[in-house]
Amino acid sequence: MGFDQLSNVWTAVFPLAVLLYYFFRKKYVTTTISSTLFWEQSMRETKVSPYLKNLQRNALFYLQMAALLLLLFILLRPFLPKDTVADGHTVFIVDTSASMSANDGDLSLLEKSKVKMRAITEEHAGESISIITTGKEPVLLLREETDERLVLAAIDKLELNYEHEHLGRSLDFVRSIASQAGADVHIFTDYLDRSLFMESESGITWTVHNNERPLDNVAIGKFGAIHTADGTEAIVKLTNQTHSAQTGKVIVSNGLNGEKLAEQEFSVDEETDALLSFKGLPELPAFHVRMEVQDDYETDNDAFIVIGNESTEVIVDNQLHELVKKAFEAIGLTVSSGSINEMTSAKDHSMIVTNETSFLEEGTEPILLIGRNDSTTEPVAGVVESSNDALFTIASIDDVYVSALYPPFEGFTTLASVDGKPFIQRSPRGDIIILTDVGLTDWPLHPSFPLFFWSSMEVLRSGNDIAGTFTPNERKALLTGSGDEGIEIFTVDDKYIASYQAGGNFVAPSKPGIYKLMDSGTERYLSVQLEPNEKSVAYGSSYILGSDPASETEKEEGKRMIGWLFLLPVLLLLLVEWEVQRRRGYPN
């Protein structure tokens, strides 16, 4: 046995102080005196001399000394030696995707994983443990923590982040931190295939804890809605992943206040799909679909959507500069050149980029107008001044040189100007108008050139009250006009979620649903949808790969702390001391 805190030996002064106190205490004995003449002599003989042989012994003395010595013993942190793996390192990789919310019996897959992690932590008490959660960007919650209480607290706080697990990235991250010293890695997920592991990884043991039994699941595979002349039409695709026919009910609700709009009962055969159509729904910005069915995975029984123009096809007028088409191609859109007739036929389902002013009054969707075919330019000199509009959140145009401008449109909002004359305008319908030709500027030489067209398409597609559609925790540039004020995210029930100082730093909420975005007093809506690969729950056998690090690592002498075993005896001694004092008091 050894002591881990010999520096605490100074506390021995406390029992020594009690010992000295008992050396010099006076002892009084009841004595019959025949005459007062002998009183002084009798008192002198009863005084205690400062010698150990005259130490006054009583029950309280022994109890107090025993309690103090035990406390001193505990403060020295006694331990017993034990054999441990030198530099043992256990790593938990925890899948926190939506599929881990599926229920296997009374517990979800994540809760069952927590139970296993707690057991492993207690088994490896005193050794270093790291915890990593999955996602597009793996998160290191703890690194080589040896305090068992902190590890258990971190395990208890684990929650779902609903995004796809991307386990390959987590494995690469573990390899980077454990390639030298080795590690015992435990992976908790619904299913991980062996093909993701390398054949030779010395020093690392992979223990994969899979979901080992199939779970029943019926999912909303797809949910789409579009505004038509007769109202809103919605289509719901149901996917039965079980081995038996399933029946249930689908309810369509207002995504903002939860009001039920329509419902249908369904029956879908085993391992097949079914389509349900809802027509004549009101024209709302957001919808929520709920499927009521008996299965083990409820998260994919809900779907959410906000309705904006989601078209990715752009038709650029063949009369415009070739660099305009190149800019749209650079931002990943499907671009084609078209004549006036081709643009006219596609104006209701494609984004139109032209200089034909007649399109400002045609179609149902706003357009991007570059220049004017009904007027001529006038020279202009000065710097560009832009407003605090969402259009310029990503692409600043203040350093662009413009040599000439077309006349502005009356009644349109000016977003940017040159020498006090309108340069970029927005119509009441939402059209964006650039009052110059690309060839009359040096704009293509600036990085803001393609970024401005990306911003324009985002504004035109989403509309004024729609912020877009996201996946859980998706990082995406968001067009805002808040400037330094930032933006705030709330649920539709006005529960605060997060704040962001700039649209470029925006991270979508993790839980699927409809959310409100407050931007300079303007309320906009966004939806968070599950990724398609999170609408199923996989299963498979658990397995172990790699060599055991304990077999390749030298043993070292560890410490098994035993001080806590003496806390109960100290408490019992104090209770007995109290009882002795209560019954007998101090000796007189």
Coordinates of C-alpha atoms in Angstrom, one line a residue:
M1 CA 0.0 0.0 0.0
G2 CA 1.2 3.6 -0.7
F3 CA 0.1 7.1 -0.2
D4 CA -0.6 9.5 -3.1
Q5 CA -0.7 12.8 -1.1
L6 CA 2.2 12.7 1.4
S7 CA 2.1 16.5 1.4
N8 CA -1.0 16.4 3.6
V9 CA 1.0 14.9 6.5
W10 CA 1.1 18.3 8.1
T11 CA -2.5 17.7 9.2
A12 CA -1.0 15.4 11.9
V13 CA -0.8 18.6 14.1
F14 CA -4.5 18.2 14.8
P15 CA -4.4 14.8 16.6
L16 CA -1.2 16.0 18.3
A17 CA -3.0 19.1 19.6
V18 CA -5.7 16.9 21.1
L19 CA -3.1 14.7 22.7
L20 CA -1.4 17.6 24.3
Y21 CA -4.7 18.9 25.6
Y22 CA -5.3 15.6 27.4
F23 CA -1.7 15.7 28.9
F24 CA -2.3 18.9 30.8
R25 CA -6.0 18.6 31.7
K26 CA -6.7 18.7 35.4
K27 CA -8.4 15.7 36.9
Y28 CA -10.8 16.0 39.7
V29 CA -11.7 13.1 42.0
T30 CA -14.4 13.2 44.7
T31 CA -12.6 13.2 48.0
T32 CA -13.8 13.3 51.6
I33 CA -11.7 15.8 53.6
S34 CA -11.8 15.7 57.5
S35 CA -10.5 19.2 57.9
T36 CA -10.1 22.2 55.7
L37 CA -6.5 22.3 56.9
F38 CA -5.7 19.5 54.4
W39 CA -7.6 21.1 51.4
E40 CA -4.6 22.9 49.8
Q41 CA -2.4 19.8 50.1
S42 CA -5.1 17.5 48.6
M43 CA -5.5 19.9 45.6
R44 CA -1.8 19.9 44.8
E45 CA -1.7 16.1 44.7
T46 CA -4.6 15.9 42.2
K47 CA -2.9 18.1 39.6
V48 CA -1.6 16.2 36.5
S49 CA 2.1 16.2 35.9
P50 CA 3.2 16.6 32.2
Y51 CA 4.3 13.1 31.8
L52 CA 2.9 10.4 29.5
K53 CA 2.5 8.0 32.4
N54 CA 0.0 10.4 33.9
L55 CA -2.1 10.7 30.7
Q56 CA -5.7 10.8 31.5
R57 CA -7.4 8.0 29.7
N58 CA -11.2 8.0 28.9
A59 CA -13.6 7.0 26.2
L60 CA -13.8 10.4 24.6
F61 CA -10.0 10.6 24.2
Y62 CA -9.8 7.3 22.3
L63 CA -12.8 8.2 20.1
Q64 CA -11.4 11.6 19.2
M65 CA -7.9 10.4 18.4
A66 CA -9.2 7.5 16.3
A67 CA -11.4 9.9 14.2
L68 CA -8.6 12.4 13.7
L69 CA -6.1 9.7 12.7
L70 CA -8.6 8.2 10.2
L71 CA -9.1 11.6 8.7
L72 CA -5.3 12.1 8.4
F73 CA -5.1 8.6 6.8
I74 CA -7.8 9.6 4.2
L75 CA -6.1 12.9 3.4
L76 CA -2.9 11.0 2.5
R77 CA -4.9 9.2 -0.2
P78 CA -3.9 5.6 0.4
F79 CA -4.0 3.3 -2.6
L80 CA -3.3 -0.3 -3.5
P81 CA -1.2 -1.1 -6.6
K82 CA -2.8 -2.7 -9.6
D83 CA -1.7 -3.7 -13.1
T84 CA -3.0 -1.4 -15.8
V85 CA -2.2 -0.8 -19.5
A86 CA 0.4 1.9 -19.9
D87 CA -1.1 5.0 -21.5
G88 CA -4.4 3.3 -22.0
H89 CA -6.7 5.4 -24.2
T90 CA -10.4 4.6 -24.8
V91 CA -12.3 6.5 -27.5
F92 CA -16.1 6.7 -27.9
I93 CA -17.4 7.6 -31.3
V94 CA -21.1 8.3 -30.9
D95 CA -23.6 8.5 -33.8
T96 CA -25.9 11.3 -33.0
S97 CA -27.9 11.3 -36.3
A98 CA -31.7 11.1 -36.5
S99 CA -31.8 7.3 -36.9
M100 CA -30.4 6.9 -33.4
S101 CA -33.8 8.2 -32.1
A102 CA -35.4 4.9 -33.2
N103 CA -36.7 2.8 -30.3
D104 CA -35.4 -0.7 -29.6
G105 CA -37.8 -1.7 -26.9
D106 CA -38.2 0.9 -24.2
L107 CA -35.0 2.8 -25.0
S108 CA -33.8 4.6 -28.1
L109 CA -30.6 3.5 -29.8
L110 CA -28.8 6.5 -28.4
E111 CA -30.0 5.8 -24.8
K112 CA -28.9 2.1 -25.2
S113 CA -25.5 3.3 -26.4
K114 CA -25.2 5.6 -23.3
V115 CA -25.8 2.6 -21.1
K116 CA -23.0 0.7 -22.7
M117 CA -20.7 3.7 -22.5
R118 CA -21.3 4.1 -18.8
A119 CA -20.4 0.5 -18.2
I120 CA -17.2 0.8 -20.2
T121 CA -16.3 4.0 -18.3
E122 CA -16.7 2.3 -15.0
E123 CA -14.7 -0.6 -16.2
H124 CA -11.8 1.7 -17.3
A125 CA -12.0 4.0 -14.2
G126 CA -8.9 6.1 -13.9
E127 CA -7.8 5.7 -17.5
S128 CA -8.0 8.4 -20.2
I129 CA -11.3 8.5 -22.2
S130 CA -12.2 10.7 -25.3
I131 CA -15.7 11.2 -26.7
I132 CA -16.3 12.2 -30.3
T133 CA -19.8 12.9 -31.8
T134 CA -20.4 12.4 -35.6
G135 CA -21.5 14.8 -38.3
K136 CA -20.1 16.7 -41.3
E137 CA -17.6 18.1 -38.8
P138 CA -16.9 15.6 -36.0
V139 CA -16.9 17.2 -32.5
L140 CA -14.4 16.3 -29.8
L141 CA -16.4 16.6 -26.6
L142 CA -13.7 15.2 -24.2
R143 CA -10.0 14.5 -24.9
E144 CA -8.1 12.0 -22.7
E145 CA -10.2 12.8 -19.6
T146 CA -9.3 10.6 -16.5
D147 CA -12.0 12.0 -14.1
E148 CA -14.7 9.4 -14.2
R149 CA -17.3 11.9 -13.0
L150 CA -16.6 14.3 -15.9
V151 CA -16.8 11.5 -18.4
L152 CA -20.2 10.2 -17.1
A153 CA -21.5 13.8 -17.1
A154 CA -20.5 14.2 -20.7
I155 CA -22.2 10.9 -21.6
D156 CA -25.4 12.0 -19.9
K157 CA -25.5 15.3 -21.9
L158 CA -25.2 13.6 -25.3
E159 CA -28.1 14.6 -27.5
L160 CA -29.2 14.1 -31.1
N161 CA -28.0 16.5 -33.8
Y162 CA -30.1 14.9 -36.5
E163 CA -27.6 15.3 -39.3
H164 CA -26.1 12.4 -41.2
E165 CA -23.3 10.7 -39.3
H166 CA -20.6 10.7 -42.0
L167 CA -18.7 8.1 -39.9
G168 CA -15.8 8.0 -42.4
R169 CA -14.8 11.5 -41.3
S170 CA -15.0 10.5 -37.6
L171 CA -12.8 7.5 -38.3
D172 CA -10.2 9.6 -40.0
F173 CA -10.2 12.0 -37.1
V174 CA -9.6 9.2 -34.6
R175 CA -6.7 7.9 -36.7
S176 CA -5.1 11.3 -36.6
I177 CA -5.2 11.5 -32.8
A178 CA -4.4 7.8 -32.0
S179 CA -2.0 6.8 -34.8
Q180 CA 1.0 7.0 -32.5
A181 CA 0.0 5.8 -29.0
G182 CA -2.9 3.5 -30.1
A183 CA -6.4 3.4 -28.7
D184 CA -9.3 1.2 -27.9
V185 CA -12.1 2.7 -30.0
H186 CA -15.8 2.0 -29.4
I187 CA -18.3 3.0 -32.2
F188 CA -22.0 3.3 -31.3
T189 CA -24.2 3.5 -34.4
D190 CA -27.1 1.7 -36.1
Y191 CA -24.9 0.1 -38.6
L192 CA -21.3 0.5 -39.9
D193 CA -19.9 -1.6 -42.7
R194 CA -16.5 -3.2 -42.3
S195 CA -15.3 -1.8 -45.6
L196 CA -14.6 1.6 -44.0
F197 CA -11.7 0.1 -42.1
M198 CA -8.1 -0.3 -43.3
E199 CA -6.6 -3.7 -43.3
S200 CA -3.5 -2.8 -41.2
E201 CA -3.9 -0.3 -38.3
S202 CA -1.5 -1.4 -35.6
G203 CA -2.3 -0.3 -32.1
I204 CA -6.0 0.5 -32.7
T205 CA -8.8 -1.8 -31.8
W206 CA -12.2 -1.0 -33.4
T207 CA -15.2 -2.3 -31.5
V208 CA -18.4 -1.5 -33.4
H209 CA -21.7 -1.6 -31.5
N210 CA -24.4 -2.0 -34.1
N211 CA -28.1 -2.1 -33.9
E212 CA -28.5 -5.9 -34.0
R213 CA -32.1 -6.4 -34.9
P214 CA -34.4 -5.0 -37.6
L215 CA -36.8 -2.2 -36.6
D216 CA -40.1 -1.5 -38.2
N217 CA -40.2 1.8 -40.1
V218 CA -42.6 3.6 -42.4
A219 CA -41.2 6.9 -43.6
I220 CA -42.3 10.0 -45.4
G221 CA -39.9 9.6 -48.3
K222 CA -40.8 12.9 -50.0
F223 CA -43.1 15.8 -49.5
G224 CA -43.6 18.6 -52.0
A225 CA -46.1 21.4 -52.6
I226 CA -46.7 24.0 -55.2
H227 CA -49.1 26.9 -55.6
T228 CA -51.5 26.6 -58.5
A229 CA -54.4 28.5 -59.9
D230 CA -56.8 26.3 -57.8
G231 CA -54.8 26.6 -54.6
T232 CA -51.9 24.6 -53.3
E233 CA -51.3 21.0 -54.3
A234 CA -49.2 18.7 -52.1
I235 CA -47.8 15.2 -52.8
V236 CA -46.6 12.9 -50.1
K237 CA -44.6 9.8 -50.9
L238 CA -44.7 7.0 -48.2
T239 CA -42.1 4.3 -48.0
N240 CA -42.8 1.0 -46.2
Q241 CA -39.6 -0.6 -45.0
T242 CA -41.2 -3.4 -43.1
H243 CA -42.1 -7.0 -44.2
S244 CA -45.8 -6.5 -43.8
A245 CA -48.5 -4.2 -45.1
Q246 CA -49.0 -1.1 -43.0
T247 CA -52.0 1.2 -42.5
G248 CA -52.3 4.6 -41.0
K249 CA -53.3 8.2 -41.6
V250 CA -51.5 11.3 -43.1
I251 CA -52.4 14.8 -41.8
V252 CA -51.5 18.0 -43.6
S253 CA -51.4 21.1 -41.3
N254 CA -50.5 24.8 -41.5
G255 CA -46.8 24.9 -40.8
L256 CA -47.1 28.1 -38.8
N257 CA -49.9 27.5 -36.4
G258 CA -50.6 23.8 -36.6
E259 CA -54.2 24.1 -38.0
K260 CA -55.3 20.9 -39.6
L261 CA -56.0 21.3 -43.3
A262 CA -56.6 17.8 -44.7
E263 CA -56.1 14.1 -43.9
Q264 CA -56.1 10.8 -45.7
E265 CA -56.0 7.2 -44.6
F266 CA -53.5 5.0 -46.4
S267 CA -52.5 1.4 -46.8
V268 CA -49.1 0.4 -48.2
D269 CA -47.9 -3.1 -49.0
E270 CA -44.7 -4.5 -47.6
E271 CA -41.4 -2.9 -48.9
T272 CA -43.3 -0.7 -51.4
D273 CA -44.1 3.0 -51.8
A274 CA -47.4 4.9 -52.0
L275 CA -48.3 8.4 -53.2
L276 CA -50.9 10.6 -51.6
S277 CA -52.2 13.7 -53.3
F278 CA -53.8 16.7 -51.5
K279 CA -55.4 19.4 -53.7
G280 CA -57.2 22.6 -53.0
L281 CA -55.1 23.5 -50.0
P282 CA -54.8 27.2 -49.1
E283 CA -51.9 29.3 -50.3
L284 CA -49.7 29.3 -47.2
P285 CA -45.9 29.8 -47.0
A286 CA -45.3 26.7 -44.9
F287 CA -46.8 23.2 -44.5
H288 CA -46.4 20.3 -42.0
V289 CA -47.2 16.7 -42.8
R290 CA -47.6 14.2 -40.0
M291 CA -48.0 10.4 -40.5
E292 CA -49.7 8.4 -37.8
V293 CA -48.6 4.8 -38.0
Q294 CA -47.2 2.2 -35.6
D295 CA -43.5 1.9 -36.1
D296 CA -40.2 2.1 -34.2
Y297 CA -38.8 5.3 -35.8
E298 CA -41.0 8.4 -35.3
T299 CA -38.6 11.2 -36.5
D300 CA -39.2 10.5 -40.2
N301 CA -43.0 10.5 -39.6
D302 CA -42.9 14.3 -39.9
A303 CA -42.0 16.5 -42.9
F304 CA -41.9 20.2 -43.3
I305 CA -41.7 22.6 -46.3
V306 CA -41.7 26.3 -47.1
I307 CA -42.8 27.2 -50.6
G308 CA -40.7 29.5 -52.7
N309 CA -39.4 29.3 -56.3
E310 CA -36.9 26.4 -56.1
S311 CA -36.0 26.4 -59.8
T312 CA -32.3 25.9 -60.6
E313 CA -32.7 26.6 -64.4
V314 CA -31.7 30.0 -65.7
I315 CA -32.4 31.3 -69.3
V316 CA -30.1 34.1 -70.3
D317 CA -31.1 36.4 -73.1
N318 CA -28.7 35.7 -76.1
Q319 CA -28.5 39.5 -76.5
L320 CA -26.6 39.9 -73.2
H321 CA -22.9 39.8 -72.7
E322 CA -21.4 36.3 -72.7
L323 CA -19.9 36.9 -69.2
V324 CA -23.4 37.0 -67.7
K325 CA -23.9 33.4 -68.7
K326 CA -20.4 32.4 -67.5
A327 CA -21.2 34.0 -64.1
F328 CA -24.3 31.8 -63.7
E329 CA -22.4 28.7 -64.7
A330 CA -19.8 29.5 -62.1
I331 CA -22.3 29.3 -59.3
G332 CA -23.5 25.9 -60.4
L333 CA -26.9 26.6 -62.0
T334 CA -28.3 25.1 -65.2
V335 CA -27.9 27.9 -67.8
S336 CA -29.0 28.2 -71.4
S337 CA -29.3 31.0 -73.9
G338 CA -32.7 31.8 -75.3
S339 CA -34.6 34.1 -77.6
I340 CA -37.6 36.2 -76.6
N341 CA -40.0 33.4 -77.7
E342 CA -38.1 30.8 -75.6
M343 CA -38.0 33.0 -72.6
T344 CA -41.7 33.8 -73.0
S345 CA -42.7 30.1 -72.9
A346 CA -40.4 29.4 -69.9
K347 CA -41.1 32.5 -67.8
D348 CA -43.3 30.7 -65.3
H349 CA -40.9 27.9 -64.4
S350 CA -37.4 29.3 -65.1
M351 CA -35.4 32.2 -64.0
I352 CA -35.3 34.9 -66.8
V353 CA -32.3 37.1 -67.3
T354 CA -32.8 39.7 -70.0
N355 CA -32.8 43.4 -71.0
E356 CA -36.4 43.2 -72.4
T357 CA -38.4 45.5 -70.2
S358 CA -41.6 43.9 -71.3
F359 CA -40.9 40.9 -69.1
L360 CA -41.3 43.1 -66.0
E361 CA -45.1 42.9 -66.7
E362 CA -45.2 39.2 -67.9
G363 CA -45.2 36.0 -66.0
T364 CA -45.8 35.2 -62.4
E365 CA -42.2 35.2 -61.2
P366 CA -39.7 38.1 -60.8
I367 CA -36.8 38.4 -63.3
L368 CA -33.3 39.9 -63.4
L369 CA -33.1 42.8 -65.9
I370 CA -29.7 43.8 -67.0
G371 CA -29.8 47.0 -69.1
R372 CA -32.8 48.4 -71.0
N373 CA -33.8 47.7 -74.6
D374 CA -36.1 50.8 -74.7
S375 CA -33.7 53.5 -73.8
T376 CA -30.1 54.7 -74.1
T377 CA -27.4 55.3 -71.5
E378 CA -26.0 58.6 -70.2
P379 CA -22.4 59.0 -68.9
V380 CA -21.9 59.0 -65.1
A381 CA -19.0 59.6 -62.9
G382 CA -18.6 58.8 -59.2
V383 CA -18.4 55.9 -56.7
V384 CA -21.0 53.2 -56.2
E385 CA -23.0 53.6 -53.0
S386 CA -25.1 50.5 -51.9
S387 CA -27.9 50.3 -49.3
N388 CA -28.1 47.9 -46.4
D389 CA -30.0 45.3 -48.4
A390 CA -29.7 41.5 -48.3
L391 CA -28.6 41.5 -52.0
F392 CA -25.2 42.9 -50.9
T393 CA -24.6 40.7 -47.8
I394 CA -22.2 38.4 -49.7
A395 CA -21.2 40.6 -52.6
S396 CA -20.1 44.2 -52.0
I397 CA -20.1 46.3 -55.1
D398 CA -18.8 49.6 -53.7
D399 CA -15.5 49.3 -55.6
V400 CA -17.1 48.7 -59.1
Y401 CA -16.5 51.3 -61.8
V402 CA -19.5 52.3 -63.9
S403 CA -19.2 54.6 -66.9
A404 CA -22.9 55.0 -68.0
L405 CA -26.4 54.3 -66.7
Y406 CA -29.9 53.9 -68.2
P407 CA -32.7 56.0 -66.9
P408 CA -34.4 54.6 -63.7
F409 CA -37.9 53.2 -63.4
E410 CA -40.4 55.4 -61.6
G411 CA -41.8 53.9 -58.4
F412 CA -39.0 51.3 -58.0
T413 CA -36.8 51.1 -54.9
T414 CA -33.2 52.1 -55.4
L415 CA -30.7 49.6 -53.9
A416 CA -27.5 51.1 -55.2
S417 CA -26.6 54.4 -56.9
V418 CA -23.7 56.2 -58.7
D419 CA -23.3 59.9 -58.1
G420 CA -26.9 60.0 -56.8
K421 CA -28.4 58.3 -59.8
P422 CA -30.0 54.8 -59.5
F423 CA -27.8 51.9 -60.4
I424 CA -29.7 48.9 -59.1
Q425 CA -33.4 48.9 -58.4
R426 CA -36.1 46.5 -57.2
S427 CA -39.7 46.5 -58.4
P428 CA -42.7 46.0 -56.2
R429 CA -43.0 42.5 -57.6
G430 CA -39.4 41.7 -56.6
D431 CA -37.7 42.1 -60.0
I432 CA -34.0 43.2 -59.8
I433 CA -33.0 45.8 -62.3
I434 CA -29.3 46.6 -63.1
L435 CA -29.4 49.9 -65.0
T436 CA -26.2 49.4 -67.1
D437 CA -24.6 46.9 -69.5
V438 CA -21.8 44.7 -68.2
G439 CA -19.5 46.1 -70.9
L440 CA -19.9 49.6 -69.5
T441 CA -18.3 48.5 -66.2
D442 CA -15.2 46.7 -64.8
W443 CA -17.5 44.5 -62.7
P444 CA -16.4 41.2 -64.3
L445 CA -12.9 41.9 -63.0
H446 CA -14.1 41.8 -59.4
P447 CA -14.9 38.7 -57.2
S448 CA -18.3 40.2 -56.5
F449 CA -19.4 39.6 -60.1
P450 CA -20.6 35.9 -59.8
L451 CA -21.4 36.3 -56.1
F452 CA -23.9 39.1 -57.0
F453 CA -25.7 36.9 -59.4
W454 CA -25.8 34.1 -56.9
S455 CA -27.4 36.5 -54.4
S456 CA -29.8 37.7 -57.0
M457 CA -31.0 34.2 -57.7
E458 CA -31.4 33.4 -54.0
V459 CA -33.5 36.6 -53.6
L460 CA -35.6 35.9 -56.7
R461 CA -36.2 32.2 -55.9
S462 CA -37.0 32.6 -52.2
G463 CA -39.2 35.7 -52.3
N464 CA -39.4 38.2 -49.5
D465 CA -40.7 36.0 -46.7
I466 CA -38.9 32.7 -47.4
A467 CA -35.3 32.2 -46.2
G468 CA -34.9 28.8 -47.8
T469 CA -34.7 25.0 -47.1
F470 CA -31.9 23.5 -45.0
T471 CA -30.7 20.2 -43.6
P472 CA -29.9 19.9 -39.9
N473 CA -26.8 22.0 -38.9
E474 CA -26.2 23.0 -42.5
R475 CA -23.7 25.8 -42.8
K476 CA -24.9 28.1 -45.6
A477 CA -24.5 31.7 -46.6
L478 CA -27.8 33.5 -45.8
L479 CA -28.7 36.8 -47.4
T480 CA -29.6 39.3 -44.8
G481 CA -30.0 43.0 -44.5
S482 CA -29.3 43.2 -40.8
G483 CA -25.8 44.7 -41.1
D484 CA -24.2 44.8 -37.6
E485 CA -27.5 44.0 -35.9
G486 CA -27.4 40.3 -36.7
I487 CA -30.2 37.9 -37.2
E488 CA -32.2 35.8 -34.7
I489 CA -33.8 32.3 -35.1
F490 CA -37.0 31.3 -33.3
T491 CA -39.4 28.4 -33.5
V492 CA -42.9 29.2 -34.8
D493 CA -43.9 29.2 -31.1
D494 CA -41.5 32.1 -30.5
K495 CA -38.9 30.0 -28.6
Y496 CA -35.4 31.5 -29.0
I497 CA -32.9 29.3 -30.8
A498 CA -29.8 31.3 -31.8
S499 CA -28.3 34.6 -33.0
Y500 CA -25.8 35.3 -35.8
Q501 CA -24.0 38.5 -36.5
A502 CA -23.6 37.9 -40.2
G503 CA -25.5 35.8 -42.8
G504 CA -22.3 34.2 -43.9
N505 CA -21.9 32.5 -40.5
F506 CA -25.4 31.0 -40.4
V507 CA -25.9 27.5 -39.2
A508 CA -29.3 25.9 -39.5
P509 CA -31.1 24.5 -36.4
S510 CA -30.5 20.8 -35.8
K511 CA -34.1 19.6 -35.2
P512 CA -36.4 19.3 -38.3
G513 CA -39.2 21.8 -38.4
I514 CA -40.3 25.3 -39.4
Y515 CA -38.4 28.3 -38.0
K516 CA -38.7 32.1 -38.0
L517 CA -35.8 34.3 -38.9
M518 CA -35.9 37.9 -37.7
D519 CA -33.9 40.2 -39.9
S520 CA -34.0 43.9 -39.2
G521 CA -37.6 43.6 -38.0
T522 CA -38.6 41.5 -41.0
E523 CA -40.0 38.0 -40.3
R524 CA -39.0 35.2 -42.7
Y525 CA -39.5 31.5 -42.7
L526 CA -37.1 28.6 -43.2
S527 CA -37.5 24.8 -43.0
V528 CA -35.2 22.1 -41.8
Q529 CA -35.6 18.8 -43.4
L530 CA -34.2 15.3 -42.7
E531 CA -31.6 14.1 -45.2
P532 CA -32.9 11.2 -47.4
N533 CA -30.3 8.7 -45.9
E534 CA -31.7 9.5 -42.4
K535 CA -35.1 8.1 -43.3
S536 CA -34.2 4.5 -42.6
V537 CA -32.7 2.5 -39.8
A538 CA -30.0 -0.1 -40.6
Y539 CA -29.0 -3.1 -38.6
G540 CA -26.2 -5.7 -38.4
S541 CA -24.0 -7.7 -36.1
S542 CA -21.5 -6.0 -33.8
Y543 CA -17.9 -6.9 -34.4
I544 CA -14.3 -6.2 -33.3
L545 CA -11.4 -5.4 -35.6
G546 CA -7.7 -4.9 -35.0
S547 CA -5.3 -6.1 -32.4
D548 CA -5.8 -5.6 -28.7
P549 CA -3.7 -2.7 -27.5
A550 CA -3.3 -4.4 -24.1
S551 CA -1.4 -7.3 -25.7
E552 CA 1.1 -5.0 -27.4
T553 CA 1.6 -2.5 -24.6
E554 CA 3.7 -3.1 -21.5
K555 CA 1.9 -3.3 -18.1
E556 CA 2.6 -0.6 -15.5
E557 CA 1.7 -0.4 -11.8
G558 CA -1.5 1.6 -11.4
K559 CA -3.3 2.9 -8.3
R560 CA -6.6 1.7 -6.8
M561 CA -7.6 4.4 -4.4
I562 CA -9.0 3.0 -1.1
G563 CA -9.4 6.2 1.0
W564 CA -13.1 6.4 0.4
L565 CA -13.6 3.1 2.3
F566 CA -12.7 4.8 5.6
L567 CA -15.3 7.5 5.4
L568 CA -18.0 5.4 6.9
P569 CA -15.8 4.4 10.0
V570 CA -15.1 8.1 10.6
L571 CA -18.8 8.8 10.5
L572 CA -19.5 6.0 12.9
L573 CA -16.8 7.2 15.3
L574 CA -18.3 10.7 15.4
L575 CA -21.7 9.2 16.1
V576 CA -20.4 7.1 19.0
E577 CA -18.5 10.1 20.4
W578 CA -21.6 12.2 20.3
E579 CA -23.5 9.5 22.2
V580 CA -20.8 9.1 24.9
Q581 CA -20.8 12.8 25.4
R582 CA -24.6 12.9 25.6
R583 CA -24.8 10.1 28.2
R584 CA -21.8 10.6 30.4
G585 CA -20.5 14.2 29.7
Y586 CA -16.9 15.2 30.5
P587 CA -15.2 13.6 33.6
N588 CA -15.3 16.0 36.5

